[in-house]
Tab-separated table of C-alpha atoms in Angstrom:
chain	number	residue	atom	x	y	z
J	1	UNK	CA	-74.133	-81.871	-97.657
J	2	UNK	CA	-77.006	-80.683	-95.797
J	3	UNK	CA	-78.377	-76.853	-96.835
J	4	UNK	CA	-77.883	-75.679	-93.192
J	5	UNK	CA	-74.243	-76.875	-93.116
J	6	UNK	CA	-73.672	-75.053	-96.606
J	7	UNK	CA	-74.695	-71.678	-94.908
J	8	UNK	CA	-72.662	-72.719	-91.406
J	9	UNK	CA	-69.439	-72.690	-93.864
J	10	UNK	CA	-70.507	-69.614	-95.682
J	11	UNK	CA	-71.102	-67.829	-92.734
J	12	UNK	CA	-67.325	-69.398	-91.609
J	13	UNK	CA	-66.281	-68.551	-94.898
J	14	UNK	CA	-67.525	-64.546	-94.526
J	15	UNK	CA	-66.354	-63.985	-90.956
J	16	UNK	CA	-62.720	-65.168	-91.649
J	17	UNK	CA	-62.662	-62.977	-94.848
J	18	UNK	CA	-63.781	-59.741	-92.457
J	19	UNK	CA	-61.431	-60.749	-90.012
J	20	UNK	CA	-59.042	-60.700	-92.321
J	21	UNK	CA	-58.968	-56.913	-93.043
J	22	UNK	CA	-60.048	-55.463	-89.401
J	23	UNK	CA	-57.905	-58.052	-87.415
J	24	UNK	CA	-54.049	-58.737	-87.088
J	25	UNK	CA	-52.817	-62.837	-87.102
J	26	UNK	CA	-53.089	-63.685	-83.555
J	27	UNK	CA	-51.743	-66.655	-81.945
J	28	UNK	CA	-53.137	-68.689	-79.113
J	29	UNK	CA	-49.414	-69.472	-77.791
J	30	UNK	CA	-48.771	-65.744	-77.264
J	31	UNK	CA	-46.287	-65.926	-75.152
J	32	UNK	CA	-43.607	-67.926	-77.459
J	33	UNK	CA	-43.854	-65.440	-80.024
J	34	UNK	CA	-42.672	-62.200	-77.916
J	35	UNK	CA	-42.079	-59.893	-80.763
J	36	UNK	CA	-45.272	-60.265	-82.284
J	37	UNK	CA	-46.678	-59.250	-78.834
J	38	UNK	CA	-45.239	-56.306	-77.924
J	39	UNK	CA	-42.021	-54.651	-78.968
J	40	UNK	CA	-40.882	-53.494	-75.590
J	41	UNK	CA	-39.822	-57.705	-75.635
J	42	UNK	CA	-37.452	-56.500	-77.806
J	43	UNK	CA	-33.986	-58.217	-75.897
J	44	UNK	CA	-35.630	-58.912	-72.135
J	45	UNK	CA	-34.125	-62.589	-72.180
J	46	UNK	CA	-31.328	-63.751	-69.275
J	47	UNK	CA	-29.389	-65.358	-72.622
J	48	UNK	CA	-27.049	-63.165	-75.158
J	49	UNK	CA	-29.725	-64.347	-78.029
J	50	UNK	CA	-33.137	-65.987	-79.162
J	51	UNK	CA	-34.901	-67.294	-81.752
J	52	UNK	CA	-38.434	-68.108	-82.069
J	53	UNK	CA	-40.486	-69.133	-84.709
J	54	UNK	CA	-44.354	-70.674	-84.840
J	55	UNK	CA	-47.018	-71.725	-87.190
J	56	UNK	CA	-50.499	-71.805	-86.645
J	57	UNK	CA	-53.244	-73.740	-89.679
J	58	UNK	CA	-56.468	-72.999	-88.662
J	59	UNK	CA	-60.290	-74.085	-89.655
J	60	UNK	CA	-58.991	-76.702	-92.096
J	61	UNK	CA	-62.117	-79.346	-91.305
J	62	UNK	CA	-64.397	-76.663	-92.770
J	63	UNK	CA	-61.842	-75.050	-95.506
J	64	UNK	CA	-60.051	-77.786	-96.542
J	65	UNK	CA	-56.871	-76.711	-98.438
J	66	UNK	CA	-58.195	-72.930	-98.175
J	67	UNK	CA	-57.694	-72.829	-94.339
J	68	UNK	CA	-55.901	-70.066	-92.360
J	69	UNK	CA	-51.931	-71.043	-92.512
J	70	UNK	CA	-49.502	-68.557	-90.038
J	71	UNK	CA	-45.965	-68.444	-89.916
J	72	UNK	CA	-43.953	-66.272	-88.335
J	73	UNK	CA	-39.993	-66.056	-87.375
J	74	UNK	CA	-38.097	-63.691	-84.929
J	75	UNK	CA	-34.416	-63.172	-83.621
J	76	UNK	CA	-33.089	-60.644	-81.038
J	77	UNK	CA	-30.603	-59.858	-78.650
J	78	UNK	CA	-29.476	-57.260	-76.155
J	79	UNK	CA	-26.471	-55.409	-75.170
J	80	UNK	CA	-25.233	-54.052	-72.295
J	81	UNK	CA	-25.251	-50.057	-71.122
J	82	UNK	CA	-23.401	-49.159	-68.295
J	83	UNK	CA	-23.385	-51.503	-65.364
J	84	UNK	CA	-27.291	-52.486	-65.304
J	85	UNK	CA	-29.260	-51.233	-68.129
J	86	UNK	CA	-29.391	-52.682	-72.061
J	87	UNK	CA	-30.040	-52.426	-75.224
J	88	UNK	CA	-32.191	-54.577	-77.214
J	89	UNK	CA	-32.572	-55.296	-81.116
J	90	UNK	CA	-34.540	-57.723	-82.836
J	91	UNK	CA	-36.302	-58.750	-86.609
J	92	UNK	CA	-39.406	-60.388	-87.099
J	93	UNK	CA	-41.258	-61.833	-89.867
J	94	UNK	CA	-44.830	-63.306	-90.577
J	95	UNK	CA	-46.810	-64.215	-93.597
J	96	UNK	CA	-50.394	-65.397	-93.380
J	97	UNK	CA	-52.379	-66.723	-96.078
J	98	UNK	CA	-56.215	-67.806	-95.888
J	99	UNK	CA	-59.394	-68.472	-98.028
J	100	UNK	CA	-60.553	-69.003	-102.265
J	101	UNK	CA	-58.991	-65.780	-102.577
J	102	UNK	CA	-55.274	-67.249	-101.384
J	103	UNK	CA	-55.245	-63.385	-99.313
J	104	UNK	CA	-51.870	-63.136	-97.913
J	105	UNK	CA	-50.606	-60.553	-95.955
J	106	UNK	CA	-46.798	-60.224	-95.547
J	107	UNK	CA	-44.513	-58.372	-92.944
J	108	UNK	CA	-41.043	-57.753	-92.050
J	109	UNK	CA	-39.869	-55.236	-89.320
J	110	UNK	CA	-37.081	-54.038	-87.378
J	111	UNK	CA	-37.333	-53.474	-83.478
J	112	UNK	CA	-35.582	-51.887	-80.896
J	113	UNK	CA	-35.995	-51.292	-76.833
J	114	UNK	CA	-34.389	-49.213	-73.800
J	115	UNK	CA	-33.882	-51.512	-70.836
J	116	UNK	CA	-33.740	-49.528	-67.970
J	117	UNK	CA	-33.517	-51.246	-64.319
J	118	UNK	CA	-35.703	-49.356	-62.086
J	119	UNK	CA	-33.779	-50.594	-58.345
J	120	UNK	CA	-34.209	-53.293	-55.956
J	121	UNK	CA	-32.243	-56.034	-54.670
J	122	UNK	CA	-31.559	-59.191	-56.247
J	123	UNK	CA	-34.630	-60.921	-54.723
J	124	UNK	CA	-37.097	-58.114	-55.891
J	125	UNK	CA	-35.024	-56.091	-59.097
J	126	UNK	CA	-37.404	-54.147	-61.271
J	127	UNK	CA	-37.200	-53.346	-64.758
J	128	UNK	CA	-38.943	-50.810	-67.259
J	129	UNK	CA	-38.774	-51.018	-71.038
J	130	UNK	CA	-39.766	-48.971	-74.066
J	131	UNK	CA	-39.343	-50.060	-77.248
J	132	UNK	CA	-40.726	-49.639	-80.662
J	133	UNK	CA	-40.991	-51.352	-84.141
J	134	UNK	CA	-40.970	-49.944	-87.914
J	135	UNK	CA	-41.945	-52.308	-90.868
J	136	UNK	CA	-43.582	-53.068	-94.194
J	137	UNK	CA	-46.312	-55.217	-95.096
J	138	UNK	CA	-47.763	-56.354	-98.376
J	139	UNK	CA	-50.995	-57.583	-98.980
J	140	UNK	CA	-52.000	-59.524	-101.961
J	141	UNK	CA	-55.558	-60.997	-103.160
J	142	UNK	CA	-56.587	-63.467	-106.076
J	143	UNK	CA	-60.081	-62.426	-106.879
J	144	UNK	CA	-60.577	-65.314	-109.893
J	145	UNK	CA	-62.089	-67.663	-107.216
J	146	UNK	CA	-64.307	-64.976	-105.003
J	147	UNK	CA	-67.949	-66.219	-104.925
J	148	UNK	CA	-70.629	-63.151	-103.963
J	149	UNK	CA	-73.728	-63.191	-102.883
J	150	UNK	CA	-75.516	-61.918	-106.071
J	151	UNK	CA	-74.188	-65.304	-107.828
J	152	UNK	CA	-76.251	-67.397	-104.848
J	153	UNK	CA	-79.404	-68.745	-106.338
J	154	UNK	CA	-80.851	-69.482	-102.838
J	155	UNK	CA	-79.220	-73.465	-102.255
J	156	UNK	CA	-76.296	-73.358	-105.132
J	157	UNK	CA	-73.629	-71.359	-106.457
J	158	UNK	CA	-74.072	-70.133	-110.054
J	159	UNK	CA	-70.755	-68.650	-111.480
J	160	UNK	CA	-73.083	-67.453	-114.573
J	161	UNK	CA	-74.438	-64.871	-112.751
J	162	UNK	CA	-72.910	-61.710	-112.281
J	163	UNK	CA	-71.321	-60.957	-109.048
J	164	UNK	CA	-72.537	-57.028	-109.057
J	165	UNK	CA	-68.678	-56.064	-108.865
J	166	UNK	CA	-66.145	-54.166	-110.670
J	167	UNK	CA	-63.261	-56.149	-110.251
J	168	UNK	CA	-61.418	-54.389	-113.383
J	169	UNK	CA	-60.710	-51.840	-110.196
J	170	UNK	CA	-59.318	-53.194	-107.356
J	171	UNK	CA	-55.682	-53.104	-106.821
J	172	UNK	CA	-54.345	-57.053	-106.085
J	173	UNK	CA	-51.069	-56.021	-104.047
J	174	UNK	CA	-50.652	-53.311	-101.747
J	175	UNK	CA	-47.571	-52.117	-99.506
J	176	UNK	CA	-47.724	-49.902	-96.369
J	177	UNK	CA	-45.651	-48.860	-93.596
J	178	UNK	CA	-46.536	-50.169	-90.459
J	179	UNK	CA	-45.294	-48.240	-86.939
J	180	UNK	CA	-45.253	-50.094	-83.589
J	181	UNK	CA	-44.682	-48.810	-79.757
J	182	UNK	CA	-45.024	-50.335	-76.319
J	183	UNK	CA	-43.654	-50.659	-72.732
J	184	UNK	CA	-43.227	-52.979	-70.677
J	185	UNK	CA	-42.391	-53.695	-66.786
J	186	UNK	CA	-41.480	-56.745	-64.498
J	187	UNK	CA	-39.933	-57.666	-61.502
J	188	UNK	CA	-38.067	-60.835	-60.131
J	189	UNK	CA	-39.083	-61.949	-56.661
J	190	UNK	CA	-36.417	-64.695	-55.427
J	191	UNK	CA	-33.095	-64.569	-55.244
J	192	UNK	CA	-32.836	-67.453	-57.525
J	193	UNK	CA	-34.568	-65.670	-60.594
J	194	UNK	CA	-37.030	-68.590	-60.584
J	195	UNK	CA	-40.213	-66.527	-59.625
J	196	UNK	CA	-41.211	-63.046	-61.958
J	197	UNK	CA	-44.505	-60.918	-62.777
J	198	UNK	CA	-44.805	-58.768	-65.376
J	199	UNK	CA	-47.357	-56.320	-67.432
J	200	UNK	CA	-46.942	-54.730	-70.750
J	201	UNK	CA	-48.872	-52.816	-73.576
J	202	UNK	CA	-48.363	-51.999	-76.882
J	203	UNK	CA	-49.916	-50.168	-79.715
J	204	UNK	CA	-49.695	-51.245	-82.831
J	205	UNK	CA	-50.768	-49.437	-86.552
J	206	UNK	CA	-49.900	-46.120	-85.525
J	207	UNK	CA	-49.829	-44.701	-89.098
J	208	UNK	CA	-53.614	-46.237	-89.930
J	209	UNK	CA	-52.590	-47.066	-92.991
J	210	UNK	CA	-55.045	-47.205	-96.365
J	211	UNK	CA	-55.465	-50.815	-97.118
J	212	UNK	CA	-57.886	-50.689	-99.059
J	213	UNK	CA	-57.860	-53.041	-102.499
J	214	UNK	CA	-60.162	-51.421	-104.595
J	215	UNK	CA	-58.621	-48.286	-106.616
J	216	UNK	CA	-59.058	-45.039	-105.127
J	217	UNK	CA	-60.806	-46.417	-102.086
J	218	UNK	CA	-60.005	-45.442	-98.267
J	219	UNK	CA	-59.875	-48.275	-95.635
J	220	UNK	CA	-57.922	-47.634	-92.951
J	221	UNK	CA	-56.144	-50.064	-90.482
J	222	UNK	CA	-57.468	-50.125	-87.208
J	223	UNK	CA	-54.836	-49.440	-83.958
J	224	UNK	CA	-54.546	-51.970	-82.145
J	225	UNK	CA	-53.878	-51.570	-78.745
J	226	UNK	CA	-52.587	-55.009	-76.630
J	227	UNK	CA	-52.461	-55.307	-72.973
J	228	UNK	CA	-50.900	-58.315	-71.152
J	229	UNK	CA	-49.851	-59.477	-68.138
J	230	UNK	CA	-48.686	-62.981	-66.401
J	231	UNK	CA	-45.941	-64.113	-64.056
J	232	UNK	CA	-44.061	-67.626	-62.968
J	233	UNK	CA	-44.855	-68.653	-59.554
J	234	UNK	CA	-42.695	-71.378	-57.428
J	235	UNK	CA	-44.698	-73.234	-55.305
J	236	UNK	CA	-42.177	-75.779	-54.735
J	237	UNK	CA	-38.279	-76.404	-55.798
J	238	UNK	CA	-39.772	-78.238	-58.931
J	239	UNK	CA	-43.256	-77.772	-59.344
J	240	UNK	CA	-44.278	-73.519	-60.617
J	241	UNK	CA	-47.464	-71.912	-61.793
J	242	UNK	CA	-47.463	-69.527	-65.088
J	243	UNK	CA	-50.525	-67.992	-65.986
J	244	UNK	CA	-51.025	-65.654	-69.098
J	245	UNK	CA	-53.189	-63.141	-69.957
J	246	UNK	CA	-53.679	-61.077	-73.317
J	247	UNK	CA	-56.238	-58.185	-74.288
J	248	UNK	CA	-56.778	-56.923	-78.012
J	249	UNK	CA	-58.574	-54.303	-78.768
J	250	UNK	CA	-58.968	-53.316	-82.476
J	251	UNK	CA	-61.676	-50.987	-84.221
J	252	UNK	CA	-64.639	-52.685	-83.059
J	253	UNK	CA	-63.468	-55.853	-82.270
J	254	UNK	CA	-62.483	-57.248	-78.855
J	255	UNK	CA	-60.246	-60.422	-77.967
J	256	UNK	CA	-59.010	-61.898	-74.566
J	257	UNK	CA	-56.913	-65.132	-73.838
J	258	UNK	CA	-56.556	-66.309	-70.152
J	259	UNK	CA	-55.701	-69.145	-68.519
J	260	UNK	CA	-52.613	-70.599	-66.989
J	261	UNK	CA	-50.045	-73.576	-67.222
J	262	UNK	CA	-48.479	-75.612	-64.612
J	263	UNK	CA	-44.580	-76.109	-64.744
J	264	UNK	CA	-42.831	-79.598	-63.244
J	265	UNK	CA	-38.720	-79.308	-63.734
J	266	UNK	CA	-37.699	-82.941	-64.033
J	267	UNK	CA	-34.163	-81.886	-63.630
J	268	UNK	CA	-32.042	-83.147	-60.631
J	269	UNK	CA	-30.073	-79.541	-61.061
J	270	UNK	CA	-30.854	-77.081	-58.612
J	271	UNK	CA	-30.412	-74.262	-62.287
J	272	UNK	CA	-33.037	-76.918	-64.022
J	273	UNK	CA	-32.616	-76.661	-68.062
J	274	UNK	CA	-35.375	-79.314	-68.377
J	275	UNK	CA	-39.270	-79.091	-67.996
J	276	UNK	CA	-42.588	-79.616	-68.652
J	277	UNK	CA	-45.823	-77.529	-68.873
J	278	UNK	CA	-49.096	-78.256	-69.587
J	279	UNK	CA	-52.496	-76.360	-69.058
J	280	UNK	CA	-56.173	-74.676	-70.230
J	281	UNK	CA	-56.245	-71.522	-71.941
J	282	UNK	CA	-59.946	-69.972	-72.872
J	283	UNK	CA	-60.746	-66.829	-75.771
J	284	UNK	CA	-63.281	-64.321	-75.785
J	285	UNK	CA	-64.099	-62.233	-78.512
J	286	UNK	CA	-66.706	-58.898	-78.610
J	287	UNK	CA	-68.537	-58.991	-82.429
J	288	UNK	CA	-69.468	-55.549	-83.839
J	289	UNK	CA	-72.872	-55.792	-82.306
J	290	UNK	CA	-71.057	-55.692	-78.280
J	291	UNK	CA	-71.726	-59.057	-77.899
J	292	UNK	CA	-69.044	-61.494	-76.140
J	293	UNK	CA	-69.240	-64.437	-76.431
J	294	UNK	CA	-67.136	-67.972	-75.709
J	295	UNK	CA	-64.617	-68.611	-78.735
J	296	UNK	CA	-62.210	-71.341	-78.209
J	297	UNK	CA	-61.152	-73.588	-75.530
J	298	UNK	CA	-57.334	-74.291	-76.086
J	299	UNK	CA	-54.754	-77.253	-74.654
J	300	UNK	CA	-51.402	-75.969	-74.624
J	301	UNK	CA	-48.061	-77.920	-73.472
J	302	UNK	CA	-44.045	-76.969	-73.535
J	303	UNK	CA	-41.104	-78.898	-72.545
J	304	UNK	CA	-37.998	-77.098	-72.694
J	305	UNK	CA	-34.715	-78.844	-72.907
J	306	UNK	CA	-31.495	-77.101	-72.657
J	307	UNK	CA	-31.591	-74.221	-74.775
J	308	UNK	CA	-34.681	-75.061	-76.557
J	309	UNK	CA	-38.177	-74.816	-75.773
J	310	UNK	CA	-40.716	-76.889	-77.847
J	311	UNK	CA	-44.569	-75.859	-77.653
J	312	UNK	CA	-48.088	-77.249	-78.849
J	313	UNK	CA	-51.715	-76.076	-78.433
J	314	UNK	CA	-55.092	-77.303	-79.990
J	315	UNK	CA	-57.495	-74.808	-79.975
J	316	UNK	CA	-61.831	-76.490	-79.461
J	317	UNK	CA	-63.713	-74.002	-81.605
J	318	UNK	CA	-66.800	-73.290	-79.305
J	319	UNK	CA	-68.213	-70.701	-80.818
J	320	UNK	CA	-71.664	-70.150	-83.123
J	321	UNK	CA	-69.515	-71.822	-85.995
J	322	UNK	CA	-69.048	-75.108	-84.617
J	323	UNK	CA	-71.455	-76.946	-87.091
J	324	UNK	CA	-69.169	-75.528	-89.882
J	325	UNK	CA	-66.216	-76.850	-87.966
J	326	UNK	CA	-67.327	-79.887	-86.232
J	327	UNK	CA	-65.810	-77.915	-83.376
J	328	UNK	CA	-62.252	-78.196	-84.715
J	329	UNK	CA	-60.154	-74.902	-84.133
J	330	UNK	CA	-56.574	-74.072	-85.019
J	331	UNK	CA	-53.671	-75.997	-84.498
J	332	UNK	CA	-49.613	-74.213	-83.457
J	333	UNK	CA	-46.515	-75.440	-82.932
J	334	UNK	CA	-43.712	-73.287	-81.896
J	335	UNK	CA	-39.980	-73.438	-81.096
J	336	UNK	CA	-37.549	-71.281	-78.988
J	337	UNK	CA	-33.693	-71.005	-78.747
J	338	UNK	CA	-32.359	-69.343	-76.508
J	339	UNK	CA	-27.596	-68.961	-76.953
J	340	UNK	CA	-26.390	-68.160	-73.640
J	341	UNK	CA	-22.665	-66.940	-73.439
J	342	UNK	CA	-20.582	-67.905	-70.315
J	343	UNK	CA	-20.755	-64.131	-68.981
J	344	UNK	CA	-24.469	-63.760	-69.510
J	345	UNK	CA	-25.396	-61.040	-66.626
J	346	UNK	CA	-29.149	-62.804	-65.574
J	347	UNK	CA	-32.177	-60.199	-65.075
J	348	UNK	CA	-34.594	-62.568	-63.748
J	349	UNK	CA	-36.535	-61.722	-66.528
J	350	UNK	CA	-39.749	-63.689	-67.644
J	351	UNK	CA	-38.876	-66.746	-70.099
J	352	UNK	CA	-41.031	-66.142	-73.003
């Protein structure tokens, strides 16, 4: 292996380990993981319950075994107040694990939202949600495998030399609470509940916890604050347009996902239960210095089929790291189930 690629993957190697601890998981299919993205989600579905679950492995042509590997699993449901307003409840879980030092970062959380339908017709209702999220994580290291730079001898790795830390004092596992809020607001605009748009934001690490692994040190979390905002469009009885849109903003880093999908329902049904999506999707991230810069170019599809939805993306690393990833990215694959009881009252809500 050529010197310059060594330093590629090292640099690869550094920036996932920093993103590690500033950033949050993030998936480029967004949208099928709805309690990940904002709480407020919590229960807006035109079905009694759903279930959604995706996995994301990322940067394995340049980490091998050690590559970024995402999982995460939610359930909710919603309950009705009064004649037009709900409840919602939901759980979610996610574990991520990434790198030599196997850093995993475990959560589990509990969410709940107010439903509350604003007015309108049928053709145009409007609804307004607030909801909110309380959890644990844990975060574990192994710090047997960490390589520093003090053990680089300028084109090898020596393990003889010392690595200039005190490992004797850093704490492996660490649990903290973890407080979410968010609202968020959509509106139907056909009769038919085929047609929506929608906006939402969230804030997420309101207690700023201390996750710092070395004993006695202070680190804290940085808030993350999400905005997003999309909509379904029919242009025709079969054919729609769904575009997505997501903005992070955490300490000092900076991360937005656009792009949109186009919808063809291959059902002969006028209530279609079966269709296909397909379409770009483009990231840009902000680095510490306030530069942004291009980061991914991503292919994502769904086909949904009665109550379940099936997803895929691929995302083209085309950032500075591509020589260290032969511009391979991160692949996901997610799943959605949506149990629909024969007195379901529809919202014309957006299908996540």
């Amino acid at each position: 292996m050529k010197l310059s690629r060594l330093l590629y993957l090292a640099l690869a190697c550094f920036f996932a380990g920093s993103s590690l601890q500033a950033q949050d998981i993030h998936f480029s299919q967004f949208y099928a993981s709805p309690l990940n993205l904002n709480p407020a989600t919590t229960g807006v579905l035109s079905c009694d319950m759903r279930f959604s679950a995706i996995y994301r492995n990322q940067w394995a042509s340049a980490l091998g075994n050690k590559a970024f590997s995402t999982f995460s699993a939610g359930m909710e449901t919603r309950f009705d107040v009064g004649k037009n307003d709900y409840w919602g409840l939901g759980v979610n879980l996610w574990a991520d694990k990434a790198g030599t030092s196997s850093f995993s970062n475990v959560h589990g959380s509990v969410s709940a939202s107010y439903i509350k339908r604003l007015g309108g017709r049928r053709s145009n209702n409007m609804y307004l949600v607030a909801g909110g999220a309380v959890g644990f994580s844990q975060r574990s290291i192994e710090t047997l495998g960490l390589q520093f730079g003090e053990q680089w001898d300028g084109d090898t790795y020596n393990g003889a030399n010392s690595s200039g830390e005190n490992l004797a004092n850093w704490n492996n596992n660490i649990t903290n609470l973890d407080v979410r809020a968010g609202l968020f607001w959509w509106m139907a605009l056909d009769k038919k509940d085929k047609s929506n748009v929608f906006a939402g934001i969230a804030f997420d690490h309101l207690t700023q916890s201390n996750i710092a692994f070395i004993e006695n040190g202070f680190d804290p979390l940085y808030m993350k604050t999400t905005v997003h905002i999309g909509g379904d469009f029919r242009i025709k009885r079969r054919l729609a347009v769904v575009p997505n849109m997501i903005m992070l903003f955490q300490g000092p880093s900076t991360e937005v996902n656009f792009g949109a999908m186009v919808r063809f329902d291959y059902s002969k049904r006028a209530y279609s239960n079966q269709a296909f999506e397909i379409g770009p999707m483009f990231r840009l991230v902000q680095s510490r210095t306030g530069q942004i810069a291009s980061d991914a170019a991503i292919i994502a599809a769904r086909m949904r089929y009665g109550s379940s939805t099936f997803g895929l993306s691929y995302d083209l690393n085309i950032s500075a790291l591509r020589p260290a990833t032969n511009s391979n990215g991160a692949f996901e694959v997610s799943y959605v189930y949506t149990l629909c009881g024969v007195r379901s009252r529809k919202m014309g809500c957006p299908t996540f």
